[in-house]
Short mmCIF file of C-alpha atoms in Angstrom, two decimals:
data_model
loop_
_atom_site.label_atom_id
_atom_site.label_comp_id
_atom_site.label_asym_id
_atom_site.label_seq_id
_atom_site.Cartn_x
_atom_site.Cartn_y
_atom_site.Cartn_z
CA MET A 1 0.00 0.00 0.00
CA LYS A 2 1.35 3.40 -1.03
CA LYS A 3 0.23 6.62 0.70
CA THR A 4 0.85 10.12 -0.69
CA LYS A 5 -0.40 13.54 0.41
CA ILE A 6 -3.25 15.07 -1.57
CA PRO A 7 -2.31 18.63 -2.63
CA GLY A 8 -4.22 21.30 -0.72
CA LEU A 9 -6.62 20.39 2.11
CA GLY A 10 -4.21 21.83 4.70
CA ARG A 11 -2.50 18.99 6.54
CA PHE A 12 -5.22 16.53 5.53
CA GLY A 13 -5.97 14.31 2.53
CA VAL A 14 -4.37 11.03 1.43
CA PHE A 15 -4.11 9.15 -1.87
CA ILE A 16 -3.90 5.38 -1.46
CA ASP A 17 -2.47 3.34 -4.34
CA ASP A 18 -1.20 -0.19 -4.84
CA VAL A 19 -3.86 -1.89 -2.75
CA ASP A 20 -6.00 -4.78 -4.05
CA LEU A 21 -9.49 -4.30 -2.63
CA ASN A 22 -10.70 -7.56 -4.14
CA ASN A 23 -8.30 -9.47 -1.88
CA ILE A 24 -7.77 -7.16 1.09
CA SER A 25 -8.03 -8.64 4.59
CA HIS A 26 -10.38 -7.27 7.23
CA GLU A 27 -7.38 -6.10 9.29
CA GLU A 28 -5.83 -4.27 6.33
CA TRP A 29 -9.14 -2.58 5.50
CA MET A 30 -9.67 -1.48 9.09
CA GLU A 31 -6.17 0.05 9.02
CA ILE A 32 -7.20 2.09 5.98
CA GLY A 33 -10.26 3.15 7.98
CA LYS A 34 -8.04 4.45 10.77
CA ILE A 35 -5.97 6.34 8.21
CA HIS A 36 -9.16 7.86 6.85
CA LEU A 37 -10.31 9.05 10.29
CA GLU A 38 -7.09 11.07 10.45
CA SER A 39 -7.03 12.25 6.84
CA LEU A 40 -10.69 13.37 6.44
CA VAL A 41 -10.41 12.82 2.67
CA THR A 42 -9.04 9.54 1.29
CA ILE A 43 -8.92 8.67 -2.41
CA ILE A 44 -8.22 5.06 -3.40
CA ARG A 45 -7.01 4.71 -6.97
CA GLY A 46 -6.35 1.77 -9.26
CA ASN A 47 -9.13 -0.65 -8.32
CA ASP A 48 -11.90 -2.40 -10.22
CA ILE A 49 -14.32 -3.83 -7.66
CA ASP A 50 -18.01 -4.61 -8.06
CA HIS A 51 -20.76 -2.99 -6.03
CA HIS A 52 -21.11 -6.02 -3.74
CA THR A 53 -17.48 -5.73 -2.60
CA TYR A 54 -17.76 -1.95 -2.30
CA TYR A 55 -20.82 -2.15 -0.03
CA LYS A 56 -19.31 -4.94 2.04
CA LEU A 57 -16.10 -2.99 2.65
CA ILE A 58 -17.87 0.20 3.72
CA SER A 59 -20.15 -1.83 6.02
CA GLU A 60 -17.09 -3.14 7.86
CA TRP A 61 -16.50 0.39 9.15
CA GLY A 62 -20.11 0.94 10.18
CA PRO A 63 -23.72 0.71 8.99
CA SER A 64 -25.13 2.83 6.19
CA ARG A 65 -27.62 5.44 7.36
CA TYR A 66 -30.03 8.03 5.98
CA ASN A 67 -32.25 10.12 8.25
CA ARG A 68 -35.31 10.64 6.04
CA PRO A 69 -37.36 8.01 7.98
CA ILE A 70 -37.10 10.19 11.12
CA GLU A 71 -39.32 12.88 9.61
CA TRP A 72 -41.77 10.31 8.28
CA TYR A 73 -42.11 8.74 11.71
CA LYS A 74 -42.73 12.16 13.26
CA LYS A 75 -45.28 12.90 10.54
CA TYR A 76 -47.18 9.59 10.47
CA GLY A 77 -46.50 8.23 13.96
CA LYS A 78 -45.58 4.71 12.88
CA PRO A 79 -42.73 2.79 11.19
CA VAL A 80 -42.14 3.58 7.52
CA LYS A 81 -42.82 -0.05 6.54
CA ASP A 82 -46.34 0.14 8.01
CA VAL A 83 -47.06 3.51 6.40
CA VAL A 84 -46.00 2.20 2.98
CA LEU A 85 -47.88 -1.12 3.27
CA ASN A 86 -51.03 0.73 4.33
CA ASN A 87 -50.63 3.24 1.49
CA GLU A 88 -50.68 6.21 3.89
CA LEU A 89 -47.91 8.33 2.35
CA ASP A 90 -49.12 11.66 0.99
CA GLU A 91 -48.46 12.52 -2.65
CA ALA A 92 -45.12 14.29 -2.10
CA ASP A 93 -43.80 11.47 0.09
CA GLN A 94 -44.99 8.86 -2.41
CA ILE A 95 -42.81 10.54 -5.03
CA THR A 96 -39.83 10.67 -2.67
CA PHE A 97 -40.27 7.01 -1.71
CA ALA A 98 -40.64 5.89 -5.33
CA ASN A 99 -37.54 7.86 -6.27
CA ALA A 100 -35.52 6.35 -3.43
CA ARG A 101 -36.49 2.82 -4.47
CA ARG A 102 -35.58 3.53 -8.10
CA TRP A 103 -32.23 5.10 -7.20
CA GLN A 104 -31.02 1.98 -5.39
CA VAL A 105 -28.11 0.24 -7.08
CA ASP A 106 -29.15 -3.12 -5.61
CA LYS A 107 -32.28 -3.79 -3.51
CA ARG A 108 -30.21 -5.99 -1.21
CA TYR A 109 -28.19 -2.89 -0.25
CA PRO A 110 -30.71 -0.05 0.30
CA GLY A 111 -28.01 2.25 1.68
CA MET A 112 -26.29 2.51 -1.71
CA VAL A 113 -27.72 4.84 -4.38
CA ARG A 114 -26.75 6.02 -7.84
CA VAL A 115 -25.55 9.57 -8.41
CA THR A 116 -26.46 10.26 -12.03
CA PRO A 117 -28.63 12.45 -14.29
CA LYS A 118 -29.65 9.42 -16.39
CA ARG A 119 -33.31 8.51 -16.74
CA ASN A 120 -35.20 5.33 -17.59
CA ARG A 121 -37.45 4.82 -20.62
CA ARG A 122 -40.34 6.44 -18.77
CA GLY A 123 -38.27 9.57 -18.24
CA GLU A 124 -37.88 8.95 -14.51
CA THR A 125 -34.60 9.71 -12.73
CA ILE A 126 -32.54 6.64 -11.82
CA GLY A 127 -30.20 8.54 -9.50
CA ILE A 128 -29.87 11.47 -7.14
CA PHE A 129 -28.24 14.89 -7.62
CA GLY A 130 -28.87 15.14 -11.35
CA ASP A 131 -26.56 16.85 -13.84
CA GLY A 132 -24.26 19.85 -13.80
CA GLU A 133 -22.49 21.29 -10.79
CA LEU A 134 -23.29 20.95 -7.11
CA LEU A 135 -22.36 23.87 -4.88
CA TRP A 136 -20.32 23.50 -1.69
CA HIS A 137 -22.26 21.54 0.91
CA SER A 138 -22.27 18.87 3.58
CA ASN A 139 -25.10 16.35 3.78
CA GLU A 140 -27.80 16.57 6.47
CA CYS A 141 -25.94 19.66 7.64
CA ALA A 142 -28.85 21.10 9.66
CA ASP A 143 -29.50 17.82 11.47
CA THR A 144 -27.80 17.11 14.80
CA ALA A 145 -27.87 13.43 13.77
CA PHE A 146 -26.07 14.01 10.46
CA THR A 147 -24.32 10.93 9.06
CA PRO A 148 -20.55 11.51 9.33
CA GLY A 149 -19.17 9.40 6.47
CA VAL A 150 -19.71 9.46 2.70
CA ALA A 151 -18.24 7.13 0.10
CA LEU A 152 -18.50 7.72 -3.66
CA MET A 153 -17.25 5.09 -6.08
CA GLY A 154 -17.10 6.05 -9.73
CA TRP A 155 -18.78 3.60 -12.08
CA GLU A 156 -19.29 4.96 -15.60
CA GLN A 157 -18.26 8.07 -17.57
CA MET A 158 -16.75 9.89 -14.59
CA ILE A 159 -13.85 11.35 -16.60
CA GLY A 160 -14.47 15.03 -17.27
CA SER A 161 -16.07 15.58 -13.88
CA CYS A 162 -14.65 16.63 -10.54
CA THR A 163 -15.46 16.16 -6.86
CA GLY A 164 -13.95 18.95 -4.78
CA PHE A 165 -13.21 19.06 -1.06
CA CYS A 166 -12.55 21.71 1.57
CA THR A 167 -11.27 20.92 5.08
CA SER A 168 -11.84 23.33 7.97
CA PRO A 169 -9.56 22.42 10.96
CA ASP A 170 -6.46 24.28 9.80
CA TRP A 171 -8.44 27.47 9.24
CA TYR A 172 -9.95 27.14 12.71
CA GLU A 173 -6.57 26.52 14.36
CA ASN A 174 -5.05 29.53 12.59
CA GLN A 175 -7.51 31.93 14.25
CA THR A 176 -6.61 33.83 17.40
CA GLU A 177 -7.39 32.18 20.72
CA SER A 178 -10.01 34.79 21.56
CA PHE A 179 -11.77 34.40 18.20
CA ARG A 180 -11.72 30.61 18.53
CA SER A 181 -13.38 31.00 21.94
CA GLU A 182 -16.13 33.04 20.29
CA LEU A 183 -16.57 30.48 17.51
CA ASP A 184 -16.77 27.66 20.08
CA GLU A 185 -19.90 29.22 21.58
CA MET A 186 -21.73 29.89 18.30
CA ILE A 187 -24.91 28.04 17.37
CA VAL A 188 -25.97 28.21 13.72
CA VAL A 189 -29.63 28.57 12.77
CA HIS A 190 -30.33 26.67 9.53
CA ASN A 191 -33.06 27.02 6.91
CA TYR A 192 -33.43 25.46 3.48
CA GLU A 193 -33.57 27.54 0.31
CA PRO A 194 -33.87 26.00 -3.16
CA ALA A 195 -30.85 26.30 -5.50
CA ARG A 196 -28.28 26.71 -2.71
CA LEU A 197 -27.24 23.09 -3.28
CA SER A 198 -27.98 22.48 -6.96
CA PRO A 199 -28.43 25.47 -9.29
CA VAL A 200 -30.54 23.23 -11.55
CA ILE A 201 -33.89 22.59 -9.87
CA ILE A 202 -35.23 19.04 -10.30
CA GLU A 203 -38.80 19.34 -9.11
CA ASP A 204 -39.36 15.75 -7.99
CA GLN A 205 -36.14 15.81 -5.96
CA GLU A 206 -36.66 19.09 -4.10
CA ASN A 207 -38.68 17.50 -1.30
CA LEU A 208 -35.86 15.03 -0.69
CA TYR A 209 -33.18 17.75 -0.70
CA LYS A 210 -35.14 19.75 1.86
CA ASN A 211 -35.72 16.76 4.12
CA ASN A 212 -32.10 15.68 3.77
CA MET A 213 -30.42 19.04 4.33
CA CYS A 214 -32.77 20.84 6.70
CA PRO A 215 -35.89 18.87 7.64
CA THR A 216 -36.97 21.32 10.35
CA PRO A 217 -37.11 25.12 9.91
CA ASP A 218 -34.81 27.11 12.19
CA SER A 219 -32.78 24.03 13.12
CA GLU A 220 -29.94 24.75 15.53
CA VAL A 221 -26.52 23.07 15.27
CA PRO A 222 -23.24 24.16 16.91
CA LEU A 223 -20.69 25.71 14.57
CA ILE A 224 -17.61 24.04 16.05
CA ILE A 225 -17.67 20.26 16.44
CA ARG A 226 -15.33 17.28 16.38
CA SER A 227 -15.02 14.69 13.61
CA PRO A 228 -15.38 10.94 14.29
CA GLY A 229 -11.57 10.88 14.57
CA GLY A 230 -11.64 13.62 17.24
CA ILE A 231 -10.47 16.48 15.00
CA LYS A 232 -11.91 19.88 15.93
CA GLY A 233 -13.23 21.98 13.06
CA VAL A 234 -16.08 23.97 11.55
CA HIS A 235 -19.47 22.46 10.70
CA LEU A 236 -20.20 25.26 8.26
CA GLY A 237 -23.52 24.07 6.80
CA ILE A 238 -22.81 26.38 3.91
CA ASN A 239 -25.96 25.60 1.92
CA THR A 240 -28.44 26.06 4.81
CA PHE A 241 -26.67 28.69 6.94
CA ASP A 242 -29.19 31.36 7.94
CA CYS A 243 -27.73 33.19 10.95
CA ILE A 244 -25.85 32.82 14.23
CA LYS A 245 -28.18 32.47 17.19
CA GLY A 246 -28.24 35.73 19.15
CA MET A 247 -26.49 37.67 16.37
CA THR A 248 -28.12 40.02 13.87
CA LYS A 249 -28.68 38.71 10.36
CA GLU A 250 -26.32 41.36 8.96
CA SER A 251 -23.49 40.47 11.38
CA SER A 252 -24.10 36.75 10.78
CA VAL A 253 -23.84 37.13 7.02
CA THR A 254 -20.63 39.14 7.41
CA LEU A 255 -19.08 36.45 9.60
CA PHE A 256 -20.28 33.69 7.30
CA LYS A 257 -18.71 35.43 4.29
CA LYS A 258 -15.42 35.79 6.18
CA MET A 259 -15.32 32.09 7.01
CA ARG A 260 -16.33 31.04 3.52
CA ASP A 261 -13.87 33.34 1.74
CA GLU A 262 -10.93 32.45 4.01
CA MET A 263 -11.63 28.72 4.09
CA ILE A 264 -12.46 28.01 0.45
CA THR A 265 -8.98 28.76 -0.87
CA PRO A 266 -6.32 26.63 -2.60
CA GLU A 267 -4.64 26.08 0.78
CA TYR A 268 -7.62 24.14 2.14
CA THR A 269 -9.26 22.74 -1.02
CA TYR A 270 -8.60 20.09 -3.65
CA ASP A 271 -10.40 19.35 -6.93
CA HIS A 272 -10.30 15.68 -7.87
CA TRP A 273 -10.74 15.40 -11.64
CA TYR A 274 -11.36 11.75 -12.40
CA GLN A 275 -8.61 10.11 -14.47
CA THR A 276 -10.34 6.70 -14.32
CA ASN A 277 -13.98 5.76 -13.82
CA LYS A 278 -13.42 3.63 -10.73
CA ASP A 279 -11.77 5.97 -8.21
CA ILE A 280 -13.15 5.54 -4.69
CA LEU A 281 -13.58 8.79 -2.75
CA LEU A 282 -14.04 8.59 1.02
CA PHE A 283 -14.81 11.87 2.74
CA ASP A 284 -15.72 13.21 6.13
CA ASN A 285 -19.14 14.85 6.36
CA SER A 286 -18.67 16.61 9.71
CA ILE A 287 -16.01 19.31 9.25
CA THR A 288 -15.40 18.91 5.51
CA LEU A 289 -17.31 20.34 2.55
CA HIS A 290 -17.59 18.87 -0.94
CA ASN A 291 -18.88 19.97 -4.34
CA ARG A 292 -19.08 18.85 -7.97
CA LYS A 293 -17.80 20.44 -11.15
CA ILE A 294 -18.34 19.35 -14.76
CA GLU A 295 -15.91 20.19 -17.56
CA ASN A 296 -17.70 21.58 -20.61
CA ASP A 297 -20.67 19.23 -20.16
CA SER A 298 -18.31 16.35 -21.01
CA ALA A 299 -19.73 13.94 -18.41
CA PRO A 300 -23.54 14.20 -18.72
CA GLU A 301 -24.05 10.45 -18.34
CA ARG A 302 -21.78 9.87 -15.35
CA ILE A 303 -22.79 7.28 -12.76
CA GLY A 304 -21.36 7.03 -9.28
CA TYR A 305 -22.36 4.79 -6.37
CA ARG A 306 -22.84 6.63 -3.09
CA ILE A 307 -23.09 5.37 0.51
CA GLN A 308 -23.62 7.39 3.70
CA TYR A 309 -22.41 5.58 6.79
CA ASP A 310 -21.37 5.68 10.44
CA PHE A 311 -17.90 4.81 11.74
CA ASP A 312 -19.12 2.86 14.79
CA ASN A 313 -16.98 -0.23 14.11
CA LEU A 314 -13.85 1.93 13.81
CA THR A 315 -14.52 4.22 16.77
CA GLY A 316 -16.04 1.60 19.07
CA GLY A 317 -19.28 3.42 19.78
CA THR A 318 -21.83 6.05 18.78
CA TYR A 319 -20.23 9.23 17.47
CA LEU A 320 -21.04 12.30 19.61
CA PRO A 321 -19.86 15.34 17.63
CA PHE A 322 -20.77 18.21 19.93
CA TYR A 323 -18.94 19.90 22.78
CA GLN A 324 -22.36 20.88 24.23
CA ASP A 325 -24.07 17.86 25.77
CA GLU A 326 -27.60 19.06 25.05
CA TYR A 327 -26.94 18.70 21.33
CA ASN A 328 -25.44 15.23 21.76
CA GLN A 329 -28.58 14.26 23.66
CA HIS A 330 -30.69 15.69 20.84
CA LYS A 331 -28.78 13.54 18.37
CA LEU A 332 -29.32 10.41 20.47
CA HIS A 333 -33.04 11.20 20.67
CA ARG A 334 -33.24 11.43 16.87
CA LEU A 335 -31.39 8.13 16.50
CA ASP A 336 -33.96 6.55 18.82
CA ILE A 337 -36.71 7.83 16.52
CA LEU A 338 -34.82 6.45 13.50
CA LYS A 339 -34.72 3.02 15.11
CA LYS A 340 -38.50 3.12 15.59
CA ALA A 341 -39.02 4.45 12.06
CA THR A 342 -37.05 1.63 10.43
CA GLU A 343 -38.50 -1.19 12.53
CA GLY A 344 -39.03 -4.26 10.36
CA MET A 345 -36.84 -2.95 7.53
CA GLU A 346 -33.90 -5.26 6.84
CA VAL A 347 -30.57 -3.80 5.75
CA VAL A 348 -28.03 -6.33 4.48
CA SER A 349 -24.47 -5.84 5.74
#
């Protein structure tokens, strides 16, 4: 196994080459997981694995997880399986559910979805996040129970497209002690606005984006948190940031612009332009942002396979990201609801 530093991303980011994922041992894969907890962004090049192996490897680090069922349980008061079997979903949720089923790469692995603009013969989307660019974001950013890990494996026609990353810890550590103390106390109020994630609006996906990024209006999440590997940084929530609690909107926007402008620079960012279709990108979703760029519309049919997941098997327990216990307790409460919401739904690992 060969490790090299990814350019940019501050002191973070690692390329891994010369590793055979088709024949890797559990111990070797867990070692890569520990490297990833420290690197925040890990790119594995030079492999050709199928989706079964990909899902199995990610599951060794922790279970896949999406939080949409939480809002459905709160809305309908019963497990999602019962709501679906009894045909109780309203029209908007029926569309979201049908989309989610169609986006699955393999029904045995419901935590893995396609990222693609391609459509089936009926004109229906077969993947999430459509075509064109995606602006800087983190997933479920306004949810205290956000899922901390994301994996994206290229599959088809990825060349000509780019996944970009921005890490926050170095920027945070370079601030004065007094300013860091101020940041440590800040709570961000989040609200969803269309087009702050994808400039191209896909009507039948908007409900999902809203429920994924900011399911509850005026959601509160601390600005400074720790990653699953214990690294302190900024949970910027760039695409749902509304204001800082207790601060005027004008002052909040000024501070937000300062953070964004100083953080999203070549020193802390890296654009990964795919040289092969099968690169595997592993990235932190707690204190790291990501985006997508397309070169001259040269990759309109790209397909990637995406998994959101927890790191419980690597960290030895439930990840508690916040320095304020009330927000950790709020996360645990939401995870309890998720367990109730997914009762009777089998996820293969």
